[in-house]
């Protein structure tokens, strides 16, 4: 059995503040974390015999705070807040066991293929948020490239239209979601782009207490493709057959280098699912046994649900069942780590 010792929650943590936006007092938290480390004899992460990485996908205000652009409400109406409460408590209680934390940040600018301004109809109107755009919609002219954004993107109206046709066709061929028009969100430099304060505070506390720098990955800036996955965008090749982006192999390396990779984030139906699917593909090509080293915190992630418009709950649950069938470990943050399934022959002794 794995041997882990849980810690109490530190006094600064307030679960009622997880759904709010506020400034983290870094200097106070640094002093608290230093004292906490001494009080509980927490060793530096470099001394860990068993290496456990925690991957946090897109835990930003835009997805996790009620009232923001793409708050992941789930079917409960407050899912992302509930998820992050459990996640913060998981980090604090398992501080001595978590070796490293990796954070991804969805990062966008105004003129991107999934934002309303990129498309227009015959009347010059932009699609409403959550409009699904199929290849046939583009081919039939129901939606087309907005020529007014062409100059900023460095393309002609004809090139933009060809790219839109190519992109929606590739999505269809690959069996991916249709092009979804999202509200403007996770805008670079905006408050929605920032990490949820309570999660940021927990990550910072871990950094000081365990003397280990978190890894931060920016994703989503390619203008002509959606980028749900932290490993690579939905479409990698442009209309000329040349690459428009590449996959980030460092995530596969993180699984190779760690004994356990624990995953949480938003949204379960999109960025989390896509990241895990890309990660699974890379692992199966490298060493299928490594799939067992991935642990999915199912109570720290939720699907996109907008009542009356879209509900991706069933699709997300189906994908998670497929991940489990492939060998990933589906676990709960509230369960003691020693009760999580072990991976024979792939986990180093503590």
Short mmCIF file of C-alpha atoms in Angstrom, two decimals:
data_model
loop_
_atom_site.label_atom_id
_atom_site.label_comp_id
_atom_site.label_asym_id
_atom_site.label_seq_id
_atom_site.Cartn_x
_atom_site.Cartn_y
_atom_site.Cartn_z
CA UNK A 1 0.00 0.00 0.00
CA UNK A 2 1.07 3.60 -0.56
CA UNK A 3 1.97 5.44 2.63
CA UNK A 4 0.88 9.09 2.80
CA UNK A 5 0.27 11.38 5.76
CA UNK A 6 -2.46 14.00 5.47
CA UNK A 7 -1.98 17.51 6.86
CA UNK A 8 -4.60 19.79 8.44
CA UNK A 9 -5.92 22.77 6.51
CA UNK A 10 -3.92 25.97 7.20
CA UNK A 11 -5.78 28.76 9.00
CA UNK A 12 -5.59 31.23 6.09
CA UNK A 13 -7.69 28.99 3.83
CA UNK A 14 -11.34 30.10 3.62
CA UNK A 15 -13.60 27.82 1.53
CA UNK A 16 -16.18 30.60 1.27
CA UNK A 17 -13.70 32.71 -0.73
CA UNK A 18 -13.01 30.12 -3.45
CA UNK A 19 -15.68 31.58 -5.73
CA UNK A 20 -14.44 35.17 -5.32
CA UNK A 21 -11.78 37.34 -6.96
CA UNK A 22 -9.18 38.82 -4.59
CA UNK A 23 -5.48 39.63 -4.25
CA UNK A 24 -3.22 36.97 -2.80
CA UNK A 25 -0.98 38.41 -0.08
CA UNK A 26 2.21 36.70 -1.20
CA UNK A 27 4.45 38.01 1.58
CA UNK A 28 2.12 36.78 4.33
CA UNK A 29 1.56 33.43 2.63
CA UNK A 30 5.30 32.96 2.16
CA UNK A 31 5.88 33.47 5.88
CA UNK A 32 2.96 31.16 6.69
CA UNK A 33 4.26 28.45 4.36
CA UNK A 34 7.77 28.64 5.82
CA UNK A 35 6.39 28.24 9.34
CA UNK A 36 4.05 25.47 8.17
CA UNK A 37 6.93 23.58 6.64
CA UNK A 38 8.90 23.74 9.89
CA UNK A 39 5.89 22.92 12.08
CA UNK A 40 5.01 19.78 10.11
CA UNK A 41 8.57 18.78 9.13
CA UNK A 42 7.77 19.00 5.42
CA UNK A 43 10.86 18.15 3.35
CA UNK A 44 11.80 19.95 0.11
CA UNK A 45 10.36 18.37 -3.02
CA UNK A 46 13.84 17.45 -4.23
CA UNK A 47 14.02 14.87 -1.43
CA UNK A 48 10.94 12.95 -2.63
CA UNK A 49 11.55 9.30 -3.38
CA UNK A 50 8.13 8.95 -5.00
CA UNK A 51 7.46 11.81 -7.41
CA UNK A 52 3.87 12.99 -7.77
CA UNK A 53 2.97 15.76 -10.23
CA UNK A 54 -0.33 17.64 -10.09
CA UNK A 55 -1.56 18.98 -13.45
CA UNK A 56 -4.10 21.83 -13.17
CA UNK A 57 -5.84 22.64 -16.44
CA UNK A 58 -7.23 26.15 -17.04
CA UNK A 59 -8.34 26.97 -13.50
CA UNK A 60 -8.90 30.61 -14.43
CA UNK A 61 -11.50 33.18 -13.44
CA UNK A 62 -13.11 33.00 -16.88
CA UNK A 63 -14.10 29.35 -16.24
CA UNK A 64 -14.30 29.15 -12.46
CA UNK A 65 -15.91 32.31 -11.06
CA UNK A 66 -19.71 32.82 -11.27
CA UNK A 67 -20.60 35.69 -13.59
CA UNK A 68 -17.50 35.35 -15.74
CA UNK A 69 -17.69 34.55 -19.46
CA UNK A 70 -17.54 30.75 -19.44
CA UNK A 71 -18.24 29.77 -15.87
CA UNK A 72 -18.40 25.98 -15.74
CA UNK A 73 -21.63 25.62 -13.82
CA UNK A 74 -22.23 21.93 -14.58
CA UNK A 75 -25.67 20.61 -13.80
CA UNK A 76 -25.44 21.76 -10.16
CA UNK A 77 -25.11 25.43 -11.16
CA UNK A 78 -21.96 25.95 -9.07
CA UNK A 79 -19.74 23.07 -10.21
CA UNK A 80 -16.40 24.84 -10.76
CA UNK A 81 -16.53 26.51 -7.33
CA UNK A 82 -17.31 23.19 -5.65
CA UNK A 83 -14.54 21.50 -7.66
CA UNK A 84 -11.99 24.12 -6.62
CA UNK A 85 -12.89 23.88 -2.96
CA UNK A 86 -12.12 20.18 -3.08
CA UNK A 87 -8.97 20.82 -5.09
CA UNK A 88 -7.57 23.46 -2.71
CA UNK A 89 -8.17 21.14 0.21
CA UNK A 90 -6.54 18.28 -1.68
CA UNK A 91 -3.41 20.41 -2.23
CA UNK A 92 -3.18 21.54 1.39
CA UNK A 93 -3.87 18.13 2.91
CA UNK A 94 -1.42 16.36 0.60
CA UNK A 95 1.22 19.08 0.52
CA UNK A 96 4.04 16.81 1.63
CA UNK A 97 3.17 14.22 -1.06
CA UNK A 98 2.80 16.50 -4.10
CA UNK A 99 6.24 16.93 -5.65
CA UNK A 100 5.42 19.43 -8.39
CA UNK A 101 2.52 21.40 -9.83
CA UNK A 102 1.96 22.13 -13.53
CA UNK A 103 -0.53 24.84 -14.51
CA UNK A 104 -2.02 25.54 -17.94
CA UNK A 105 -3.57 28.88 -18.88
CA UNK A 106 -6.04 29.23 -21.73
CA UNK A 107 -4.86 32.41 -23.47
CA UNK A 108 -6.74 34.28 -26.19
CA UNK A 109 -6.86 37.46 -28.23
CA UNK A 110 -9.91 39.02 -29.85
CA UNK A 111 -9.49 37.88 -33.45
CA UNK A 112 -9.53 34.11 -33.26
CA UNK A 113 -11.54 31.55 -35.21
CA UNK A 114 -13.84 30.70 -32.28
CA UNK A 115 -14.74 34.31 -31.38
CA UNK A 116 -17.80 36.05 -32.90
CA UNK A 117 -15.84 38.76 -34.75
CA UNK A 118 -14.10 36.16 -36.97
CA UNK A 119 -17.35 35.21 -38.79
CA UNK A 120 -20.25 37.00 -40.45
CA UNK A 121 -23.43 35.95 -42.25
CA UNK A 122 -24.95 37.43 -45.43
CA UNK A 123 -26.35 40.32 -43.41
CA UNK A 124 -22.94 41.11 -41.90
CA UNK A 125 -24.00 39.85 -38.48
CA UNK A 126 -21.68 37.91 -36.16
CA UNK A 127 -22.74 34.53 -34.73
CA UNK A 128 -24.01 34.50 -31.17
CA UNK A 129 -21.89 32.79 -28.52
CA UNK A 130 -22.35 29.00 -28.42
CA UNK A 131 -23.30 28.87 -32.10
CA UNK A 132 -22.09 25.57 -33.60
CA UNK A 133 -20.62 26.05 -37.08
CA UNK A 134 -20.40 22.96 -39.30
CA UNK A 135 -18.40 22.53 -42.49
CA UNK A 136 -21.68 22.55 -44.39
CA UNK A 137 -22.60 25.90 -42.79
CA UNK A 138 -19.42 27.40 -44.23
CA UNK A 139 -19.70 25.62 -47.58
CA UNK A 140 -23.29 26.82 -48.02
CA UNK A 141 -22.38 30.38 -47.03
CA UNK A 142 -24.42 30.54 -43.83
CA UNK A 143 -21.23 31.69 -42.10
CA UNK A 144 -18.10 33.04 -43.74
CA UNK A 145 -14.79 34.66 -42.85
CA UNK A 146 -15.08 38.31 -41.84
CA UNK A 147 -12.81 40.20 -44.29
CA UNK A 148 -12.44 43.10 -41.83
CA UNK A 149 -10.19 40.99 -39.57
CA UNK A 150 -8.03 39.83 -42.48
CA UNK A 151 -5.51 42.66 -42.35
CA UNK A 152 -4.84 42.16 -38.63
CA UNK A 153 -4.31 38.44 -39.22
CA UNK A 154 -2.17 39.00 -42.31
CA UNK A 155 -4.50 37.24 -44.78
CA UNK A 156 -6.78 38.22 -47.64
CA UNK A 157 -10.53 37.62 -47.51
CA UNK A 158 -10.09 34.69 -49.90
CA UNK A 159 -7.33 33.12 -47.80
CA UNK A 160 -9.38 33.53 -44.64
CA UNK A 161 -12.38 31.85 -46.24
CA UNK A 162 -10.24 28.98 -47.54
CA UNK A 163 -8.78 28.49 -44.06
CA UNK A 164 -12.27 28.44 -42.51
CA UNK A 165 -13.42 25.82 -45.03
CA UNK A 166 -10.27 23.76 -44.45
CA UNK A 167 -10.58 23.99 -40.67
CA UNK A 168 -14.23 22.95 -40.40
CA UNK A 169 -13.63 20.11 -42.86
CA UNK A 170 -10.67 18.83 -40.82
CA UNK A 171 -12.73 18.92 -37.61
CA UNK A 172 -15.40 16.83 -39.34
CA UNK A 173 -12.87 14.36 -40.73
CA UNK A 174 -11.23 13.93 -37.32
CA UNK A 175 -14.55 13.38 -35.52
CA UNK A 176 -14.05 16.40 -33.26
CA UNK A 177 -16.62 18.88 -31.96
CA UNK A 178 -17.89 21.28 -34.62
CA UNK A 179 -16.40 24.75 -34.53
CA UNK A 180 -17.93 26.36 -31.47
CA UNK A 181 -18.27 30.13 -31.26
CA UNK A 182 -17.39 30.99 -27.67
CA UNK A 183 -17.91 34.32 -25.93
CA UNK A 184 -14.73 36.37 -25.69
CA UNK A 185 -12.88 34.75 -22.80
CA UNK A 186 -9.47 34.20 -21.15
CA UNK A 187 -8.32 37.39 -22.85
CA UNK A 188 -4.60 37.95 -22.46
CA UNK A 189 -4.00 40.64 -19.85
CA UNK A 190 -7.59 40.58 -18.60
CA UNK A 191 -8.87 39.56 -15.18
CA UNK A 192 -10.55 36.48 -16.65
CA UNK A 193 -7.14 35.15 -17.72
CA UNK A 194 -5.85 35.03 -14.14
CA UNK A 195 -5.79 31.91 -12.00
CA UNK A 196 -8.58 31.63 -9.44
CA UNK A 197 -7.17 33.38 -6.37
CA UNK A 198 -7.77 30.50 -3.96
CA UNK A 199 -6.04 28.05 -6.32
CA UNK A 200 -3.19 30.49 -6.97
CA UNK A 201 -2.73 30.87 -3.22
CA UNK A 202 -2.62 27.10 -2.70
CA UNK A 203 -0.06 26.70 -5.52
CA UNK A 204 2.07 29.54 -4.11
CA UNK A 205 1.88 28.04 -0.60
CA UNK A 206 3.06 24.70 -2.04
CA UNK A 207 5.91 26.47 -3.86
CA UNK A 208 7.30 27.99 -0.66
CA UNK A 209 6.60 25.04 1.64
CA UNK A 210 8.24 22.51 -0.68
CA UNK A 211 10.85 24.74 -2.35
CA UNK A 212 9.74 23.87 -5.88
CA UNK A 213 8.80 26.17 -8.76
CA UNK A 214 5.48 25.47 -10.52
CA UNK A 215 5.49 24.99 -14.29
CA UNK A 216 3.14 27.25 -16.28
CA UNK A 217 2.07 26.52 -19.86
CA UNK A 218 0.34 29.11 -22.05
CA UNK A 219 -2.01 27.69 -24.69
CA UNK A 220 -4.62 28.92 -27.15
CA UNK A 221 -3.03 31.84 -29.00
CA UNK A 222 -3.16 30.38 -32.55
CA UNK A 223 -5.71 32.53 -34.45
CA UNK A 224 -6.90 29.87 -36.93
CA UNK A 225 -7.61 26.92 -34.65
CA UNK A 226 -9.21 26.08 -31.35
CA UNK A 227 -6.79 24.84 -28.70
CA UNK A 228 -8.65 22.81 -26.11
CA UNK A 229 -5.70 20.54 -25.40
CA UNK A 230 -2.63 21.82 -23.58
CA UNK A 231 -0.57 19.51 -25.79
CA UNK A 232 -1.66 20.79 -29.19
CA UNK A 233 -4.48 22.57 -31.07
CA UNK A 234 -7.41 20.88 -32.78
CA UNK A 235 -5.92 21.20 -36.27
CA UNK A 236 -2.16 21.15 -36.86
CA UNK A 237 -1.95 21.68 -40.63
CA UNK A 238 -2.99 24.69 -42.71
CA UNK A 239 -4.56 24.90 -46.17
CA UNK A 240 -1.14 24.59 -47.84
CA UNK A 241 -0.34 21.37 -45.97
CA UNK A 242 2.26 23.14 -43.87
CA UNK A 243 2.21 22.91 -40.06
CA UNK A 244 0.46 25.78 -38.28
CA UNK A 245 1.32 24.43 -34.83
CA UNK A 246 3.03 21.51 -33.14
CA UNK A 247 2.36 19.32 -30.12
CA UNK A 248 4.11 19.93 -26.80
CA UNK A 249 5.92 16.69 -25.94
CA UNK A 250 6.89 17.97 -22.48
CA UNK A 251 3.60 16.67 -21.08
CA UNK A 252 4.49 13.14 -22.15
CA UNK A 253 7.88 13.62 -20.53
CA UNK A 254 6.17 14.59 -17.29
CA UNK A 255 4.45 11.20 -17.21
CA UNK A 256 7.72 9.41 -17.96
CA UNK A 257 9.58 11.33 -15.25
CA UNK A 258 6.94 11.14 -12.50
CA UNK A 259 5.60 8.17 -10.60
CA UNK A 260 2.07 9.61 -10.62
CA UNK A 261 0.43 12.40 -12.63
CA UNK A 262 -2.74 13.67 -10.93
CA UNK A 263 -5.06 15.71 -13.17
CA UNK A 264 -7.79 18.25 -12.37
CA UNK A 265 -9.22 21.29 -14.15
CA UNK A 266 -11.91 22.76 -16.36
CA UNK A 267 -13.77 21.90 -18.37
CA UNK A 268 -14.08 18.13 -18.20
CA UNK A 269 -15.84 18.03 -21.57
CA UNK A 270 -13.34 20.17 -23.46
CA UNK A 271 -9.85 21.23 -22.32
CA UNK A 272 -9.40 18.44 -19.78
CA UNK A 273 -10.73 15.73 -22.09
CA UNK A 274 -8.71 16.96 -25.07
CA UNK A 275 -5.48 17.21 -23.06
CA UNK A 276 -5.94 13.68 -21.71
CA UNK A 277 -6.79 12.31 -25.17
CA UNK A 278 -3.58 13.78 -26.62
CA UNK A 279 -1.61 12.55 -23.64
CA UNK A 280 -3.05 9.06 -24.04
CA UNK A 281 -2.15 8.99 -27.73
CA UNK A 282 1.44 9.94 -26.97
CA UNK A 283 1.77 7.40 -24.16
CA UNK A 284 0.37 4.53 -26.22
CA UNK A 285 2.97 5.29 -28.88
CA UNK A 286 5.75 5.36 -26.27
CA UNK A 287 4.91 2.81 -23.55
CA UNK A 288 1.27 1.75 -22.90
CA UNK A 289 2.09 0.76 -19.31
CA UNK A 290 2.56 4.44 -18.41
CA UNK A 291 -1.19 5.08 -18.80
CA UNK A 292 -1.68 3.61 -15.33
CA UNK A 293 0.40 6.43 -13.82
CA UNK A 294 -2.34 8.99 -14.65
CA UNK A 295 -4.86 9.65 -11.87
CA UNK A 296 -8.00 11.65 -12.71
CA UNK A 297 -9.59 13.65 -9.89
CA UNK A 298 -13.17 13.16 -11.03
CA UNK A 299 -14.57 15.38 -8.26
CA UNK A 300 -12.36 18.32 -9.29
CA UNK A 301 -13.62 18.77 -12.86
CA UNK A 302 -17.01 19.40 -14.48
CA UNK A 303 -18.46 19.64 -18.01
CA UNK A 304 -19.79 22.65 -19.89
CA UNK A 305 -23.55 23.03 -19.30
CA UNK A 306 -25.65 26.01 -20.41
CA UNK A 307 -29.32 25.26 -19.62
CA UNK A 308 -31.46 25.32 -22.72
CA UNK A 309 -28.45 25.55 -25.05
CA UNK A 310 -25.80 22.88 -24.50
CA UNK A 311 -25.06 20.09 -22.03
CA UNK A 312 -21.85 18.14 -22.53
CA UNK A 313 -22.24 16.04 -19.36
CA UNK A 314 -22.94 12.75 -21.12
CA UNK A 315 -20.09 13.20 -23.59
CA UNK A 316 -17.67 14.01 -20.76
CA UNK A 317 -18.72 10.97 -18.72
CA UNK A 318 -18.36 8.74 -21.78
CA UNK A 319 -14.84 10.01 -22.44
CA UNK A 320 -13.83 9.42 -18.81
CA UNK A 321 -15.12 5.85 -19.03
CA UNK A 322 -12.94 5.41 -22.11
CA UNK A 323 -9.92 6.79 -20.26
CA UNK A 324 -10.56 4.36 -17.41
CA UNK A 325 -10.88 1.47 -19.86
CA UNK A 326 -7.52 2.49 -21.34
CA UNK A 327 -5.91 2.18 -17.90
CA UNK A 328 -6.12 5.61 -16.29
CA UNK A 329 -7.06 5.64 -12.60
CA UNK A 330 -10.28 7.55 -11.84
CA UNK A 331 -10.11 8.70 -8.20
CA UNK A 332 -11.61 11.22 -5.79
CA UNK A 333 -9.75 14.00 -4.02
CA UNK A 334 -11.54 13.30 -0.75
CA UNK A 335 -10.30 9.71 -0.59
CA UNK A 336 -6.99 9.11 1.23
CA UNK A 337 -4.10 8.65 -1.18
CA UNK A 338 -3.24 5.34 0.44
CA UNK A 339 -6.59 4.02 -0.81
CA UNK A 340 -5.82 4.94 -4.42
CA UNK A 341 -4.86 2.01 -6.65
CA UNK A 342 -1.15 1.35 -6.95
CA UNK A 343 0.69 0.74 -10.19
CA UNK A 344 2.81 -2.38 -9.84
CA UNK A 345 6.39 -1.95 -10.97
CA UNK A 346 5.97 1.67 -12.04
CA UNK A 347 6.03 3.55 -8.73
CA UNK A 348 9.26 4.19 -6.86
CA UNK A 349 9.42 3.46 -3.12
CA UNK A 350 8.74 6.43 -0.89
#
